[in-house]
Amino acid sequence: MELQEAIINRRSCKQYDQDTTVDDIIIEEAVTLAAYAPNHGLREPWRVIWIKKDRLAEFAAVFSDHAFKNDLEKKAKQIETISKLSGLLVVVGNYDRRQKQFLEDVLAIGAFMQNLSLVLHEAGVGSCIKTPGVLTAPGFNDTLSIAPDEMIYGFVYLTDMSDNMLTKQRKNLNLLTEW
């Protein structure tokens, strides 16, 4: 697959109607390749927590306890949805209070996540980056052993690629202005 084709055709897979699986080696290779993302000073400010298929229900219960404290119906639905995934990647990165370093780390982690999405797409694995509000909920970070100088930048849901994903025309085509 050509890079331009992957960039144009990759879509977030948001249909979790069926139980899915993916080979471990595909995920391992995707994360390794994604790490070639550009990053300032080669700091590689990311790490990935892999929630494999056999631990998804347990993770979903912990996640739901923090996300939907007083809503049993939403908790149950979230556990059911997450349990159908092939896996889930929690992308964790540095949280540097120095503005320049923080911005550099955010950009690097964004590049890592984009690379990851493209490599997964090329391998036939559907993915969707999620940034739920619970990422900063008190106690949730403790469950995942997130250090005080780290933060969760997002989840990457792993699933099947939908057969009917349509390429959406971009609205923002006039990106360049001259100075």
PDB file of C-alpha atoms in Angstrom:
ATOM      1  CA  MET A   1       0.000   0.000   0.000  1.00  0.00           C
ATOM      2  CA  GLU A   2       1.319   3.417  -0.913  1.00  0.00           C
ATOM      3  CA  LEU A   3       1.747   5.953   1.874  1.00  0.00           C
ATOM      4  CA  GLN A   4      -0.473   8.554   0.198  1.00  0.00           C
ATOM      5  CA  GLU A   5      -3.217   5.968  -0.255  1.00  0.00           C
ATOM      6  CA  ALA A   6      -3.016   4.973   3.410  1.00  0.00           C
ATOM      7  CA  ILE A   7      -3.166   8.606   4.546  1.00  0.00           C
ATOM      8  CA  ILE A   8      -6.222   9.312   2.403  1.00  0.00           C
ATOM      9  CA  ASN A   9      -8.105   6.060   3.046  1.00  0.00           C
ATOM     10  CA  ARG A  10      -7.375   5.319   6.711  1.00  0.00           C
ATOM     11  CA  ARG A  11     -10.468   5.878   8.821  1.00  0.00           C
ATOM     12  CA  SER A  12     -11.315   5.469  12.468  1.00  0.00           C
ATOM     13  CA  CYS A  13     -13.171   2.181  12.913  1.00  0.00           C
ATOM     14  CA  LYS A  14     -16.002   2.873  15.317  1.00  0.00           C
ATOM     15  CA  GLN A  15     -18.188  -0.197  14.857  1.00  0.00           C
ATOM     16  CA  TYR A  16     -17.738  -2.685  17.652  1.00  0.00           C
ATOM     17  CA  ASP A  17     -20.699  -4.947  16.900  1.00  0.00           C
ATOM     18  CA  GLN A  18     -18.823  -8.240  16.808  1.00  0.00           C
ATOM     19  CA  ASP A  19     -16.154  -9.930  18.847  1.00  0.00           C
ATOM     20  CA  THR A  20     -12.756  -9.469  17.159  1.00  0.00           C
ATOM     21  CA  THR A  21      -9.205 -10.752  17.512  1.00  0.00           C
ATOM     22  CA  VAL A  22      -5.803  -9.800  16.118  1.00  0.00           C
ATOM     23  CA  ASP A  23      -2.465 -11.617  16.142  1.00  0.00           C
ATOM     24  CA  ASP A  24      -0.039 -10.379  18.802  1.00  0.00           C
ATOM     25  CA  ILE A  25       2.813 -10.118  16.297  1.00  0.00           C
ATOM     26  CA  ILE A  26       0.878  -7.545  14.245  1.00  0.00           C
ATOM     27  CA  ILE A  27       0.487  -5.286  17.277  1.00  0.00           C
ATOM     28  CA  GLU A  28       4.103  -5.746  18.358  1.00  0.00           C
ATOM     29  CA  GLU A  29       5.362  -4.851  14.868  1.00  0.00           C
ATOM     30  CA  ALA A  30       2.995  -1.880  14.569  1.00  0.00           C
ATOM     31  CA  VAL A  31       4.156  -0.364  17.859  1.00  0.00           C
ATOM     32  CA  THR A  32       7.803  -0.917  16.896  1.00  0.00           C
ATOM     33  CA  LEU A  33       7.339   0.789  13.518  1.00  0.00           C
ATOM     34  CA  ALA A  34       5.308   3.637  15.011  1.00  0.00           C
ATOM     35  CA  ALA A  35       8.264   4.441  17.263  1.00  0.00           C
ATOM     36  CA  TYR A  36      10.102   5.784  14.213  1.00  0.00           C
ATOM     37  CA  ALA A  37       7.976   8.905  14.610  1.00  0.00           C
ATOM     38  CA  PRO A  38       9.884  12.168  14.557  1.00  0.00           C
ATOM     39  CA  ASN A  39      10.565  13.399  18.069  1.00  0.00           C
ATOM     40  CA  HIS A  40      12.698  16.197  19.423  1.00  0.00           C
ATOM     41  CA  GLY A  41      16.131  15.107  20.589  1.00  0.00           C
ATOM     42  CA  LEU A  42      15.090  11.472  20.063  1.00  0.00           C
ATOM     43  CA  ARG A  43      13.493  11.573  23.523  1.00  0.00           C
ATOM     44  CA  GLU A  44      10.823   9.051  22.453  1.00  0.00           C
ATOM     45  CA  PRO A  45       8.472  10.384  25.139  1.00  0.00           C
ATOM     46  CA  TRP A  46       5.928   7.560  24.884  1.00  0.00           C
ATOM     47  CA  ARG A  47       5.227   4.129  26.249  1.00  0.00           C
ATOM     48  CA  VAL A  48       2.335   1.823  25.509  1.00  0.00           C
ATOM     49  CA  ILE A  49       0.281  -0.314  27.868  1.00  0.00           C
ATOM     50  CA  TRP A  50      -1.249  -3.196  25.935  1.00  0.00           C
ATOM     51  CA  ILE A  51      -4.558  -4.491  27.238  1.00  0.00           C
ATOM     52  CA  LYS A  52      -4.842  -7.849  25.497  1.00  0.00           C
ATOM     53  CA  LYS A  53      -8.124  -9.530  24.608  1.00  0.00           C
ATOM     54  CA  ASP A  54      -8.154 -11.761  27.703  1.00  0.00           C
ATOM     55  CA  ARG A  55      -7.946  -8.740  30.066  1.00  0.00           C
ATOM     56  CA  LEU A  56     -10.356  -6.394  28.260  1.00  0.00           C
ATOM     57  CA  ALA A  57     -13.395  -7.137  30.435  1.00  0.00           C
ATOM     58  CA  GLU A  58     -11.350  -6.512  33.589  1.00  0.00           C
ATOM     59  CA  PHE A  59      -9.963  -3.249  32.177  1.00  0.00           C
ATOM     60  CA  ALA A  60     -13.424  -2.204  30.973  1.00  0.00           C
ATOM     61  CA  ALA A  61     -14.832  -2.691  34.477  1.00  0.00           C
ATOM     62  CA  VAL A  62     -12.106  -0.499  36.012  1.00  0.00           C
ATOM     63  CA  PHE A  63     -12.514   2.105  33.269  1.00  0.00           C
ATOM     64  CA  SER A  64     -16.306   2.141  33.663  1.00  0.00           C
ATOM     65  CA  ASP A  65     -16.085   2.469  37.445  1.00  0.00           C
ATOM     66  CA  HIS A  66     -14.234   5.755  36.936  1.00  0.00           C
ATOM     67  CA  ALA A  67     -16.103   6.977  33.854  1.00  0.00           C
ATOM     68  CA  PHE A  68     -19.685   6.191  34.868  1.00  0.00           C
ATOM     69  CA  LYS A  69     -19.719   6.119  38.657  1.00  0.00           C
ATOM     70  CA  ASN A  70     -23.472   6.392  39.116  1.00  0.00           C
ATOM     71  CA  ASP A  71     -24.810   4.958  35.887  1.00  0.00           C
ATOM     72  CA  LEU A  72     -25.022   1.167  35.906  1.00  0.00           C
ATOM     73  CA  GLU A  73     -26.548   1.041  32.428  1.00  0.00           C
ATOM     74  CA  LYS A  74     -23.680   3.000  30.844  1.00  0.00           C
ATOM     75  CA  LYS A  75     -21.167   0.904  32.788  1.00  0.00           C
ATOM     76  CA  ALA A  76     -22.636  -2.330  31.442  1.00  0.00           C
ATOM     77  CA  LYS A  77     -22.777  -1.018  27.868  1.00  0.00           C
ATOM     78  CA  GLN A  78     -19.161   0.191  28.026  1.00  0.00           C
ATOM     79  CA  ILE A  79     -17.946  -3.151  29.387  1.00  0.00           C
ATOM     80  CA  GLU A  80     -19.797  -4.964  26.593  1.00  0.00           C
ATOM     81  CA  THR A  81     -18.364  -2.644  23.917  1.00  0.00           C
ATOM     82  CA  ILE A  82     -14.752  -2.752  25.102  1.00  0.00           C
ATOM     83  CA  SER A  83     -14.876  -6.527  25.586  1.00  0.00           C
ATOM     84  CA  LYS A  84     -15.585  -7.016  21.875  1.00  0.00           C
ATOM     85  CA  LEU A  85     -12.383  -5.266  20.807  1.00  0.00           C
ATOM     86  CA  SER A  86      -9.288  -7.170  19.685  1.00  0.00           C
ATOM     87  CA  GLY A  87      -7.311  -5.248  22.266  1.00  0.00           C
ATOM     88  CA  LEU A  88      -6.664  -1.765  23.521  1.00  0.00           C
ATOM     89  CA  LEU A  89      -3.482   0.293  23.657  1.00  0.00           C
ATOM     90  CA  VAL A  90      -3.063   2.966  26.300  1.00  0.00           C
ATOM     91  CA  VAL A  91      -0.599   5.561  25.026  1.00  0.00           C
ATOM     92  CA  VAL A  92       1.254   7.140  27.922  1.00  0.00           C
ATOM     93  CA  GLY A  93       3.784   9.918  27.659  1.00  0.00           C
ATOM     94  CA  ASN A  94       5.868  12.403  29.527  1.00  0.00           C
ATOM     95  CA  TYR A  95       4.165  15.306  31.228  1.00  0.00           C
ATOM     96  CA  ASP A  96       6.803  17.997  31.416  1.00  0.00           C
ATOM     97  CA  ARG A  97       5.747  21.237  33.087  1.00  0.00           C
ATOM     98  CA  ARG A  98       8.184  23.191  30.934  1.00  0.00           C
ATOM     99  CA  GLN A  99       6.072  24.561  28.088  1.00  0.00           C
ATOM    100  CA  LYS A 100       8.529  23.975  25.228  1.00  0.00           C
ATOM    101  CA  GLN A 101       9.300  20.387  26.245  1.00  0.00           C
ATOM    102  CA  PHE A 102       5.621  19.637  26.829  1.00  0.00           C
ATOM    103  CA  LEU A 103       4.706  20.915  23.366  1.00  0.00           C
ATOM    104  CA  GLU A 104       7.522  18.907  21.788  1.00  0.00           C
ATOM    105  CA  ASP A 105       6.338  15.770  23.591  1.00  0.00           C
ATOM    106  CA  VAL A 106       2.704  16.312  22.573  1.00  0.00           C
ATOM    107  CA  LEU A 107       3.732  16.688  18.929  1.00  0.00           C
ATOM    108  CA  ALA A 108       5.969  13.606  19.084  1.00  0.00           C
ATOM    109  CA  ILE A 109       3.269  11.478  20.689  1.00  0.00           C
ATOM    110  CA  GLY A 110       0.773  12.687  18.076  1.00  0.00           C
ATOM    111  CA  ALA A 111       3.202  11.607  15.347  1.00  0.00           C
ATOM    112  CA  PHE A 112       3.640   8.243  17.090  1.00  0.00           C
ATOM    113  CA  MET A 113      -0.129   7.732  17.258  1.00  0.00           C
ATOM    114  CA  GLN A 114      -0.587   8.714  13.604  1.00  0.00           C
ATOM    115  CA  ASN A 115       2.184   6.322  12.552  1.00  0.00           C
ATOM    116  CA  LEU A 116       0.531   3.616  14.635  1.00  0.00           C
ATOM    117  CA  SER A 117      -2.839   4.214  12.958  1.00  0.00           C
ATOM    118  CA  LEU A 118      -1.279   4.046   9.491  1.00  0.00           C
ATOM    119  CA  VAL A 119       0.726   0.884  10.208  1.00  0.00           C
ATOM    120  CA  LEU A 120      -2.339  -0.835  11.697  1.00  0.00           C
ATOM    121  CA  HIS A 121      -4.387   0.200   8.657  1.00  0.00           C
ATOM    122  CA  GLU A 122      -1.767  -1.250   6.323  1.00  0.00           C
ATOM    123  CA  ALA A 123      -1.840  -4.512   8.333  1.00  0.00           C
ATOM    124  CA  GLY A 124      -5.639  -4.712   8.020  1.00  0.00           C
ATOM    125  CA  VAL A 125      -6.342  -3.868  11.655  1.00  0.00           C
ATOM    126  CA  GLY A 126      -9.013  -1.294  12.365  1.00  0.00           C
ATOM    127  CA  SER A 127      -8.240   1.308  14.993  1.00  0.00           C
ATOM    128  CA  CYS A 128      -9.782   4.317  16.634  1.00  0.00           C
ATOM    129  CA  ILE A 129      -8.047   6.820  18.887  1.00  0.00           C
ATOM    130  CA  LYS A 130     -10.130   7.711  21.930  1.00  0.00           C
ATOM    131  CA  THR A 131      -9.572  10.480  24.468  1.00  0.00           C
ATOM    132  CA  PRO A 132     -12.315  10.043  27.074  1.00  0.00           C
ATOM    133  CA  GLY A 133     -12.552  12.425  30.002  1.00  0.00           C
ATOM    134  CA  VAL A 134     -11.650   9.656  32.432  1.00  0.00           C
ATOM    135  CA  LEU A 135      -8.015   9.853  31.305  1.00  0.00           C
ATOM    136  CA  THR A 136      -7.409  12.401  34.050  1.00  0.00           C
ATOM    137  CA  ALA A 137      -9.880  11.053  36.631  1.00  0.00           C
ATOM    138  CA  PRO A 138      -8.444  10.731  40.138  1.00  0.00           C
ATOM    139  CA  GLY A 139      -7.548   7.119  40.802  1.00  0.00           C
ATOM    140  CA  PHE A 140      -7.746   5.931  37.196  1.00  0.00           C
ATOM    141  CA  ASN A 141      -4.090   6.726  36.521  1.00  0.00           C
ATOM    142  CA  ASP A 142      -3.113   4.865  39.688  1.00  0.00           C
ATOM    143  CA  THR A 143      -4.729   1.680  38.389  1.00  0.00           C
ATOM    144  CA  LEU A 144      -2.464   1.795  35.352  1.00  0.00           C
ATOM    145  CA  SER A 145       0.666   2.797  37.296  1.00  0.00           C
ATOM    146  CA  ILE A 146       0.955   6.163  35.566  1.00  0.00           C
ATOM    147  CA  ALA A 147       3.828   8.078  37.171  1.00  0.00           C
ATOM    148  CA  PRO A 148       3.363  11.667  38.420  1.00  0.00           C
ATOM    149  CA  ASP A 149       5.475  12.980  35.522  1.00  0.00           C
ATOM    150  CA  GLU A 150       3.375  11.087  32.939  1.00  0.00           C
ATOM    151  CA  MET A 151      -0.097  11.351  31.509  1.00  0.00           C
ATOM    152  CA  ILE A 152      -2.367   9.221  29.351  1.00  0.00           C
ATOM    153  CA  TYR A 153      -2.589  10.755  25.890  1.00  0.00           C
ATOM    154  CA  GLY A 154      -5.238   8.389  24.588  1.00  0.00           C
ATOM    155  CA  PHE A 155      -6.513   4.906  23.953  1.00  0.00           C
ATOM    156  CA  VAL A 156      -6.225   3.089  20.646  1.00  0.00           C
ATOM    157  CA  TYR A 157      -9.107   0.674  20.187  1.00  0.00           C
ATOM    158  CA  LEU A 158      -8.145  -2.324  18.030  1.00  0.00           C
ATOM    159  CA  THR A 159     -10.831  -3.980  15.929  1.00  0.00           C
ATOM    160  CA  ASP A 160     -11.713  -5.236  12.461  1.00  0.00           C
ATOM    161  CA  MET A 161     -11.655  -2.827   9.551  1.00  0.00           C
ATOM    162  CA  SER A 162     -15.101  -2.080   8.230  1.00  0.00           C
ATOM    163  CA  ASP A 163     -15.736  -3.049   4.613  1.00  0.00           C
ATOM    164  CA  ASN A 164     -17.819   0.044   3.964  1.00  0.00           C
ATOM    165  CA  MET A 165     -15.538   2.833   5.155  1.00  0.00           C
ATOM    166  CA  LEU A 166     -15.940   5.775   2.838  1.00  0.00           C
ATOM    167  CA  THR A 167     -13.261   8.308   2.077  1.00  0.00           C
ATOM    168  CA  LYS A 168     -14.512  11.671   3.246  1.00  0.00           C
ATOM    169  CA  GLN A 169     -13.621  14.743   1.278  1.00  0.00           C
ATOM    170  CA  ARG A 170     -11.722  17.242   3.386  1.00  0.00           C
ATOM    171  CA  LYS A 171     -13.272  20.684   3.804  1.00  0.00           C
ATOM    172  CA  ASN A 172     -10.061  22.460   4.714  1.00  0.00           C
ATOM    173  CA  LEU A 173      -8.257  22.380   1.366  1.00  0.00           C
ATOM    174  CA  ASN A 174      -6.854  25.926   1.264  1.00  0.00           C
ATOM    175  CA  LEU A 175      -4.242  25.381   3.939  1.00  0.00           C
ATOM    176  CA  LEU A 176      -1.435  27.540   2.585  1.00  0.00           C
ATOM    177  CA  THR A 177      -1.259  31.274   2.856  1.00  0.00           C
ATOM    178  CA  GLU A 178       1.693  33.391   1.873  1.00  0.00           C
ATOM    179  CA  TRP A 179       3.432  35.908   4.027  1.00  0.00           C
TER     180      TRP A 179
END
